[in-house]
PDB file of C-alpha atoms and ligand atoms in Angstrom:
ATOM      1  CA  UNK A 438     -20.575   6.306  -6.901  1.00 84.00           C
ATOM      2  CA  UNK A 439     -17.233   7.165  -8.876  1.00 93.00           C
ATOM      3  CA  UNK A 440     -14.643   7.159  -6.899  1.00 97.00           C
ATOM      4  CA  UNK A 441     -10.887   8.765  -7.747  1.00 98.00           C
ATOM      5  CA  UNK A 442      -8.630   5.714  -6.531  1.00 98.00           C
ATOM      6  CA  UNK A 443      -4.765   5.687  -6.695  1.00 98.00           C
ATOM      7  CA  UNK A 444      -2.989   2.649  -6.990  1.00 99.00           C
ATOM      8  CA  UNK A 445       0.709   1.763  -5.758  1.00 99.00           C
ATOM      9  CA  UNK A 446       2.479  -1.433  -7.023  1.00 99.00           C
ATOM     10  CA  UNK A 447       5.450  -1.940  -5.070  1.00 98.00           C
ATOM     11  CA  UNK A 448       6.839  -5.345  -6.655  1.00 98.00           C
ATOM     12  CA  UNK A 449       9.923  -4.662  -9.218  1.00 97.00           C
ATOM     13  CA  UNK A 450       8.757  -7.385 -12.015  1.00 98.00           C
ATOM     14  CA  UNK A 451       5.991  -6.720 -14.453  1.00 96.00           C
ATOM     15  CA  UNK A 452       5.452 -10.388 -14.714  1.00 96.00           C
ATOM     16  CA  UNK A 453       5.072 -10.887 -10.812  1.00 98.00           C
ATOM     17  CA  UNK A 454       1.033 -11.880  -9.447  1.00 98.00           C
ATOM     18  CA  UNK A 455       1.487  -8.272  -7.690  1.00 98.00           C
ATOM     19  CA  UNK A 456       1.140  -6.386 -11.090  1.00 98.00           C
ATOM     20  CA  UNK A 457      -1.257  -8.569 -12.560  1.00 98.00           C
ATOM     21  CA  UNK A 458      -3.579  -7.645  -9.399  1.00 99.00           C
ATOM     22  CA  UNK A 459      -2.807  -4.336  -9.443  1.00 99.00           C
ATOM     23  CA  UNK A 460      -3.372  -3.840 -13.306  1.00 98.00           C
ATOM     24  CA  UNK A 461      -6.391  -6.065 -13.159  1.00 98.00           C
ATOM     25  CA  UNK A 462      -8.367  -3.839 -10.084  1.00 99.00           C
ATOM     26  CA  UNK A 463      -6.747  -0.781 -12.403  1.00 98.00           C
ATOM     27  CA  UNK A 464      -8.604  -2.355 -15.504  1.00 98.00           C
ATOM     28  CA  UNK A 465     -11.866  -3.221 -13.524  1.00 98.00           C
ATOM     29  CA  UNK A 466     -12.394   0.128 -11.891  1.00 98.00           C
ATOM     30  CA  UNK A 467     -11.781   2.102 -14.910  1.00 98.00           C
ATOM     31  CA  UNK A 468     -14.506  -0.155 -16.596  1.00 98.00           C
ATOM     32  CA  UNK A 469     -16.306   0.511 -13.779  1.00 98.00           C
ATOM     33  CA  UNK A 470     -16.390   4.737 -14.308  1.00 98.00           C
ATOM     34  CA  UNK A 471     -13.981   4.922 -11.832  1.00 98.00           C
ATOM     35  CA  UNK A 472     -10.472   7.881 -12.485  1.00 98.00           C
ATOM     36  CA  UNK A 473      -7.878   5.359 -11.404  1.00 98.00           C
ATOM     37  CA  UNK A 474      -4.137   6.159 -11.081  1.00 98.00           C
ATOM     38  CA  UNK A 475      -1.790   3.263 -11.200  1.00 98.00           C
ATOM     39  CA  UNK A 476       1.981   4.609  -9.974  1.00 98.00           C
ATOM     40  CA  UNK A 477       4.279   1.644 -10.076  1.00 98.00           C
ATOM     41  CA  UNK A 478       6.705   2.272  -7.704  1.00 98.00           C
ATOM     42  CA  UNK A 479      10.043   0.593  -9.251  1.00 98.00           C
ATOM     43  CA  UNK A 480      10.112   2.880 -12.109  1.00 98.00           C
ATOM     44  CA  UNK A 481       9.439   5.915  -9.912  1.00 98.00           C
ATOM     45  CA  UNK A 482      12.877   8.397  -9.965  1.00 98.00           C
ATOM     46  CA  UNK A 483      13.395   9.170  -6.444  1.00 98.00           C
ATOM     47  CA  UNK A 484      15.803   7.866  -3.471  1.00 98.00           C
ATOM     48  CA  UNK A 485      14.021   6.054  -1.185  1.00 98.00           C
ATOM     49  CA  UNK A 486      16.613   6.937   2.352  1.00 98.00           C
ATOM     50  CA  UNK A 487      15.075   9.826   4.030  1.00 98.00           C
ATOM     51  CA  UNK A 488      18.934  10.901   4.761  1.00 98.00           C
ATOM     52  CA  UNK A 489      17.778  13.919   7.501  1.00 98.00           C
ATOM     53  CA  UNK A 490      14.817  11.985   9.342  1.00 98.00           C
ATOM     54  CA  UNK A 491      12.802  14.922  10.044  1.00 97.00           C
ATOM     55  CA  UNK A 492      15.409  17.470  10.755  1.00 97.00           C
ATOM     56  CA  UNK A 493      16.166  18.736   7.887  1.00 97.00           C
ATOM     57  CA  UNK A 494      14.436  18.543   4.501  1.00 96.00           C
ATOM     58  CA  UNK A 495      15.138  16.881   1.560  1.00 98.00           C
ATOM     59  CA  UNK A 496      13.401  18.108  -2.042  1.00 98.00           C
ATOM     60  CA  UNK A 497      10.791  16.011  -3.507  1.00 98.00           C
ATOM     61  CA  UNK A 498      11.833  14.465  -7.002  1.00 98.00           C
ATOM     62  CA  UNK A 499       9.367  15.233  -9.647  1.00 98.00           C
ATOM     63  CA  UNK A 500       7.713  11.713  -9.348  1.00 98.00           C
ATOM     64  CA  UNK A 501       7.342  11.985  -5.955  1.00 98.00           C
ATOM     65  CA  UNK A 502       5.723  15.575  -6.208  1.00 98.00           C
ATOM     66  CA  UNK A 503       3.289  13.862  -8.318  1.00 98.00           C
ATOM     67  CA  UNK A 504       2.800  11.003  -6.358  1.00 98.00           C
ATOM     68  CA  UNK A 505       2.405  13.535  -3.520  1.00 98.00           C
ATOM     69  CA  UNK A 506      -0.548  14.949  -5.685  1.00 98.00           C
ATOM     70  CA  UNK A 507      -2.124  12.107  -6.833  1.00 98.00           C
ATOM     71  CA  UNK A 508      -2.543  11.028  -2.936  1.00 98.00           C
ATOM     72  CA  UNK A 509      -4.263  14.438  -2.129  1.00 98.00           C
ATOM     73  CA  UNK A 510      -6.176  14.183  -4.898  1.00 98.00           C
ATOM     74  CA  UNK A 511      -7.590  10.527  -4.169  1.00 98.00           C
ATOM     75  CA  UNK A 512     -10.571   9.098  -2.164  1.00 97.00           C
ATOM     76  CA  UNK A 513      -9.334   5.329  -2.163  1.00 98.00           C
ATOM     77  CA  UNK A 514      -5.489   4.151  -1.784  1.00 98.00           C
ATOM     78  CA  UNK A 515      -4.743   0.988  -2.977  1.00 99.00           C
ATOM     79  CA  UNK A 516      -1.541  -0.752  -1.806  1.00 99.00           C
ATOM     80  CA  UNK A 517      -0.162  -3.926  -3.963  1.00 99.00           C
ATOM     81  CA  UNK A 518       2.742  -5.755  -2.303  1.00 99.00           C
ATOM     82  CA  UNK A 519       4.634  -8.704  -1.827  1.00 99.00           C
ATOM     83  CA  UNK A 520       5.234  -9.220   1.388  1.00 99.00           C
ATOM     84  CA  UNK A 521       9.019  -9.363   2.031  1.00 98.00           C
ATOM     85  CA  UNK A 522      10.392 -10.869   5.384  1.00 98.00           C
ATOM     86  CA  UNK A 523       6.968 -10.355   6.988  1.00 98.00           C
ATOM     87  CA  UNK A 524       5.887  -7.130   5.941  1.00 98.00           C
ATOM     88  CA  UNK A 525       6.368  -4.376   2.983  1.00 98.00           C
ATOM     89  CA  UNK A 526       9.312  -4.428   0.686  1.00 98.00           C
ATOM     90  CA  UNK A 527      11.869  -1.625   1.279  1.00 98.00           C
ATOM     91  CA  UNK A 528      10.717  -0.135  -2.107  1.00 98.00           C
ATOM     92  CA  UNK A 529       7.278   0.426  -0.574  1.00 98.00           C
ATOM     93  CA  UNK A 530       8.891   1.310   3.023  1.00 98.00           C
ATOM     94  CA  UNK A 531      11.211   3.966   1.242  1.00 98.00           C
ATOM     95  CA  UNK A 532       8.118   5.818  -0.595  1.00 99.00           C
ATOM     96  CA  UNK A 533       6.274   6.163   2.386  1.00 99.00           C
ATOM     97  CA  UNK A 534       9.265   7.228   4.203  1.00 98.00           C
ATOM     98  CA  UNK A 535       9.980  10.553   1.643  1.00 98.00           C
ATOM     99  CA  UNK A 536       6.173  10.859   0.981  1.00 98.00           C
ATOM    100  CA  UNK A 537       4.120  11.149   4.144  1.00 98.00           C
ATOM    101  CA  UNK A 538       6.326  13.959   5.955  1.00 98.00           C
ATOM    102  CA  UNK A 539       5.293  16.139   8.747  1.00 98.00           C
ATOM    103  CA  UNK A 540       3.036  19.228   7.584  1.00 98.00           C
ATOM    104  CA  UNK A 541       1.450  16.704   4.245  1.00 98.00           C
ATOM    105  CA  UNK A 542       0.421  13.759   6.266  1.00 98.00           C
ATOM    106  CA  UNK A 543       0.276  14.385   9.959  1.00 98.00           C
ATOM    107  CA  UNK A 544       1.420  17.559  12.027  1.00 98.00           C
ATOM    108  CA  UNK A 545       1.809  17.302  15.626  1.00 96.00           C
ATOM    109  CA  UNK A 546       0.191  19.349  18.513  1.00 97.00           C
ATOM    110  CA  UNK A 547       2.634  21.713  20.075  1.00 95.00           C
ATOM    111  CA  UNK A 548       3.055  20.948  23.310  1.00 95.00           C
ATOM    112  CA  UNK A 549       0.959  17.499  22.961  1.00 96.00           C
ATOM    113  CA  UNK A 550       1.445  13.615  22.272  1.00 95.00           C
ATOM    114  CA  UNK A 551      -1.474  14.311  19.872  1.00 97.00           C
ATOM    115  CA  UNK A 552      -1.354  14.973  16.537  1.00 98.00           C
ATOM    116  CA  UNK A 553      -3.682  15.954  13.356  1.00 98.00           C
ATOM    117  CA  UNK A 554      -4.075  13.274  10.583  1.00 98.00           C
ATOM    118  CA  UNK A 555      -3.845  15.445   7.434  1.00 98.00           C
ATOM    119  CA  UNK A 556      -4.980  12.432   5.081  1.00 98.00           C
ATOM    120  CA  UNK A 557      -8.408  11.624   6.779  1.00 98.00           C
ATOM    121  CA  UNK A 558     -11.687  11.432   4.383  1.00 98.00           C
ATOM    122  CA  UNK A 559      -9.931   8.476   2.423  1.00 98.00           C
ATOM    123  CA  UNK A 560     -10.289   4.815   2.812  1.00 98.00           C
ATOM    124  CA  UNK A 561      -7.515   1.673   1.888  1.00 98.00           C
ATOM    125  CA  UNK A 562      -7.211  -1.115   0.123  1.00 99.00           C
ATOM    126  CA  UNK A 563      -4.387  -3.505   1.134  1.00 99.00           C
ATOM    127  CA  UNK A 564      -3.741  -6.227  -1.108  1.00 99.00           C
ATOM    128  CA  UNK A 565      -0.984  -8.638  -0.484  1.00 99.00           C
ATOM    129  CA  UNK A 566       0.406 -11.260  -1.690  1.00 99.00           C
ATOM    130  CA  UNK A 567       2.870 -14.511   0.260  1.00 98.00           C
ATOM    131  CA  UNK A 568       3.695 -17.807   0.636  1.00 98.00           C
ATOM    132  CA  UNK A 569       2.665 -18.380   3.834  1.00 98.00           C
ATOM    133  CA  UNK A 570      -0.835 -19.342   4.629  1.00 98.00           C
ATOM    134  CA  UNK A 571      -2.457 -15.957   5.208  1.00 98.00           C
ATOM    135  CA  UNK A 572      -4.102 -18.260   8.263  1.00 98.00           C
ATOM    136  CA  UNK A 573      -0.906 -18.960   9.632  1.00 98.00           C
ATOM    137  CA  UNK A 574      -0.012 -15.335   8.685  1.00 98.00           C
ATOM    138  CA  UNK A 575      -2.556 -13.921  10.959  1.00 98.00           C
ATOM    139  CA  UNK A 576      -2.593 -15.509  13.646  1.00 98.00           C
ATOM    140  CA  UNK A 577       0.516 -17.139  14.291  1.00 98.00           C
ATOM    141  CA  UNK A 578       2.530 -14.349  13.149  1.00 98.00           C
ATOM    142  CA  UNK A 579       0.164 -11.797  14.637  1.00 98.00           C
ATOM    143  CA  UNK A 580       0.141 -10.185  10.996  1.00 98.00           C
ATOM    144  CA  UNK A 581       3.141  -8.317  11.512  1.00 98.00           C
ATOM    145  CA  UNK A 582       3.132  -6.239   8.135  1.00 98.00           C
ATOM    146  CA  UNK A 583      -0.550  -5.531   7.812  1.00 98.00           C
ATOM    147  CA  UNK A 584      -0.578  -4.096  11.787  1.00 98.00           C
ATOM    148  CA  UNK A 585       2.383  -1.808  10.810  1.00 98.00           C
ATOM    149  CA  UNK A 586       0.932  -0.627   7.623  1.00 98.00           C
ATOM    150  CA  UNK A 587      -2.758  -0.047   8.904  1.00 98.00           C
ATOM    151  CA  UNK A 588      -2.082   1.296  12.684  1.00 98.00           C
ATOM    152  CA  UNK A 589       1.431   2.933  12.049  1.00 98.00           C
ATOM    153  CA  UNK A 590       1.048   4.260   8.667  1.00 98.00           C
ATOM    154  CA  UNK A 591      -2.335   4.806   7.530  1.00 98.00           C
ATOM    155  CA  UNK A 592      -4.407   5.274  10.431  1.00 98.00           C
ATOM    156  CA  UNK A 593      -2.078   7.218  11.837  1.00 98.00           C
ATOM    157  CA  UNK A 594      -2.617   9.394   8.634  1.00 98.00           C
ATOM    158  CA  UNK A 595      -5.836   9.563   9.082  1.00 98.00           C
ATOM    159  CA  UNK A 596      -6.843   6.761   6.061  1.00 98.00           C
ATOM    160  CA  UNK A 597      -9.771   4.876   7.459  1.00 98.00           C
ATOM    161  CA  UNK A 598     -11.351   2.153   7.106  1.00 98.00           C
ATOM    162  CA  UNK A 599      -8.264  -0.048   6.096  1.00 98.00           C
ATOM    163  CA  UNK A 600      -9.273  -3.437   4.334  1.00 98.00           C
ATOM    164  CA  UNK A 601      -7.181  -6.109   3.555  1.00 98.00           C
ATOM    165  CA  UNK A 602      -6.703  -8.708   0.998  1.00 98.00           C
ATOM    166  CA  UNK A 603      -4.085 -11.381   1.524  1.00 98.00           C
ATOM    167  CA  UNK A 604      -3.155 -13.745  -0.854  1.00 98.00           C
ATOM    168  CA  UNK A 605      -1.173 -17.281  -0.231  1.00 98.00           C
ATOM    169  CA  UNK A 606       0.268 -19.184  -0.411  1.00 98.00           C
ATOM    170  CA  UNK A 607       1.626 -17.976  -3.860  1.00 98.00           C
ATOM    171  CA  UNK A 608       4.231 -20.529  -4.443  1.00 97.00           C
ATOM    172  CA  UNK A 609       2.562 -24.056  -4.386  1.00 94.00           C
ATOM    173  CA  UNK A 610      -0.522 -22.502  -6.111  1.00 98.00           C
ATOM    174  CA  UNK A 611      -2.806 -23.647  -8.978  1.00 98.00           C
ATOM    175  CA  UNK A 612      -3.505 -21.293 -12.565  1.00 98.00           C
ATOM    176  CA  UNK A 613      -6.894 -21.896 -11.460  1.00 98.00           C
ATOM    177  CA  UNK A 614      -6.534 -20.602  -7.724  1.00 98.00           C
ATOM    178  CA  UNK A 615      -4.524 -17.821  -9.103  1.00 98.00           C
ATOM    179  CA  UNK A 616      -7.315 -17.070 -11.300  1.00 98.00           C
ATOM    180  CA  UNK A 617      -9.661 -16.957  -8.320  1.00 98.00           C
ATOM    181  CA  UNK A 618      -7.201 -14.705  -6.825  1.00 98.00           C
ATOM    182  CA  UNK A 619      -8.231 -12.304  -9.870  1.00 98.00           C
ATOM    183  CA  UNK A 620     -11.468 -12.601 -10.340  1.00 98.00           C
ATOM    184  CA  UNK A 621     -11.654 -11.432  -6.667  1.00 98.00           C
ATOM    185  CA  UNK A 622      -9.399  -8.349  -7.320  1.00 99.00           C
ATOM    186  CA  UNK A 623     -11.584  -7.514 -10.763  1.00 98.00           C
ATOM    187  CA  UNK A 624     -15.151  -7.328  -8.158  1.00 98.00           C
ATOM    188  CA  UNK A 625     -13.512  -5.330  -6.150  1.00 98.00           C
ATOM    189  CA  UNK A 626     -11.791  -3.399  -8.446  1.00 98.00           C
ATOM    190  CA  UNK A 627     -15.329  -2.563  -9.885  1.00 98.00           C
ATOM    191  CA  UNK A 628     -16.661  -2.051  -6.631  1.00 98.00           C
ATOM    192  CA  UNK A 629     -14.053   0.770  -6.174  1.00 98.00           C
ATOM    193  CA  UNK A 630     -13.171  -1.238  -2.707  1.00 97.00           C
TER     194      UNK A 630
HETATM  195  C1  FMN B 877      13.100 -11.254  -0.230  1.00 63.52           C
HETATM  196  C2  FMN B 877      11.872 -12.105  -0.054  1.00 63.52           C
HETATM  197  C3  FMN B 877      11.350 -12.252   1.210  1.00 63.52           C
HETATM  198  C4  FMN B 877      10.186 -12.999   1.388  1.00 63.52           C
HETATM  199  N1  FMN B 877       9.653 -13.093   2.640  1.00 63.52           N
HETATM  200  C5  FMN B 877       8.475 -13.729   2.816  1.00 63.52           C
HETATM  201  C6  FMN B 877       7.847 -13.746   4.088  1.00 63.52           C
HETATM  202  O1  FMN B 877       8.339 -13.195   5.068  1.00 63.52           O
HETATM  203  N2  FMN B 877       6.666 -14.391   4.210  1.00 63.52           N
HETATM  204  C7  FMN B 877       6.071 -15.008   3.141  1.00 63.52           C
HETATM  205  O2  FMN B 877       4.994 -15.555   3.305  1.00 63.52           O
HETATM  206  N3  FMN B 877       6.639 -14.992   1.915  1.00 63.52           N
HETATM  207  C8  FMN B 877       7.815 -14.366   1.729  1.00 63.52           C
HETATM  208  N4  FMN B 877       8.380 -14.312   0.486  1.00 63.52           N
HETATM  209  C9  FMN B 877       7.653 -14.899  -0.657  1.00 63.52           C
HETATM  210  C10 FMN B 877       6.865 -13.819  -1.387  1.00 63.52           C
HETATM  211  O3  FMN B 877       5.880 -13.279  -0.548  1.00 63.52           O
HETATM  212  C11 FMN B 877       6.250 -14.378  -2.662  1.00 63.52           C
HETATM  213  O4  FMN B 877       7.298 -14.746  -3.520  1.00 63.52           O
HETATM  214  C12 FMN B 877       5.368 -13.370  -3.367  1.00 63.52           C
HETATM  215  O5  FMN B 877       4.316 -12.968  -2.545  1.00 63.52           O
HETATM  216  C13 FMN B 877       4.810 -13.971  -4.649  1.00 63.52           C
HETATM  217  O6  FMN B 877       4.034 -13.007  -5.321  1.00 63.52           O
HETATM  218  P1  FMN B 877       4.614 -12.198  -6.572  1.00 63.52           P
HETATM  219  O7  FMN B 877       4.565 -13.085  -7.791  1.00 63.52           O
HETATM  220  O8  FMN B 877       3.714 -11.039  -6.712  1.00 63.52           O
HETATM  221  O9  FMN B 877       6.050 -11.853  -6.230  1.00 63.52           O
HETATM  222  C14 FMN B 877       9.553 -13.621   0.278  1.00 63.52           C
HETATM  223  C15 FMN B 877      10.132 -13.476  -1.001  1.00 63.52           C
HETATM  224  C16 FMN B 877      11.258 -12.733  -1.161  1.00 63.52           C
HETATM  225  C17 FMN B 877      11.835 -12.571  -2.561  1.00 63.52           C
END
């Protein structure tokens, strides 16, 4: 089944593992029939402080009106990140920040704790990458970044089923490991997972 998958890269340096993964599940699930939208975040125009918080608003810039559009328009988000003092980079924390706003991602109940989850019908892909053992990650560190992102953000969006792919430890690793590392993005790039 085709699927119509939007990518984010939030890492600033073309020559970083993030954008290899990200342009090499892009690559695979195009090959694969798949409409896939790559948006790399660090050469997005837009200010990433959201300088009202919710009580005033603040005008999408163009790229983030078409980010806003590619989302709606996509059955499969796929998040590529480094993960920065535990969790997202600020990049990726300041996108989210102007782009899921009350009334596109989630509206609250009047009168209620509840809320509706205007982004529901699409799944995730989280793909990460660190130099911590993603072991160690996990379960030592409780997996601090990928609980935020999956409970906080997305679920609470509505995007469900939220997988996860982390990768580590980056630093001390081989070409061939790193290679591994791709060939598992490229399956599941073609899988549209
Ligand atoms: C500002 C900064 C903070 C970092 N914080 C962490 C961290 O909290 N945990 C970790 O495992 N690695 C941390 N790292 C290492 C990065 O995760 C690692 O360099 C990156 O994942 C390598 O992949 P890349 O080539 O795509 O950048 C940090 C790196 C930087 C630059």
């Amino acid at each position: 089944m085709s699927r119509s998958i939007l990518i984010l890269l939030a890492h600033p340096l073309p020559d970083s593992l993030c954008a290899a993964l990200a342009r090499t599940y892009a690559d695979n699930a195009r090959r694969a029939g798949h409409q896939v939208t790559l948006l790399e975040l660090a050469s997005l125009q837009f200010d990433p402080l959201l300088r009202h918080g919710y009580r005033q608003s603040q005008p999408l810039e163009p790229d983030l009106e078409s980010a806003a559009q590619a989302l709606q328009a996509c059955d499969h988000l796929v998040l590529v990140y480094p993960t920065w003092w535990g969790a997202m980079p600020a990049l990726l924390k300041g996108f989210l920040d102007r782009l899921l706003l009350p009334g596109f991602a989630f509206r609250y109940r009047r009168g209620s704790v509840w809320w509706d989850r205007l982004l529901a019908g699409r799944s995730a892909r989280v793909i990460t990458t660190m130099d911590t053992p993603p072991w160690y990650y996990r379960w030592l560190y409780s997996d601090p970044g990928i609980a935020q992102l999956r409970r906080t953000v997305l679920q609470f969006c509505g995007i469900a089923p939220v997988r996860v792919t982390r990768l580590g430890p980056v630093r001390s690793s081989s070409p061939a490991r790193r290679q591994r590392w791709l060939q598992a993005i490229a399956r599941l790039g073609a899988a549209g997972r």
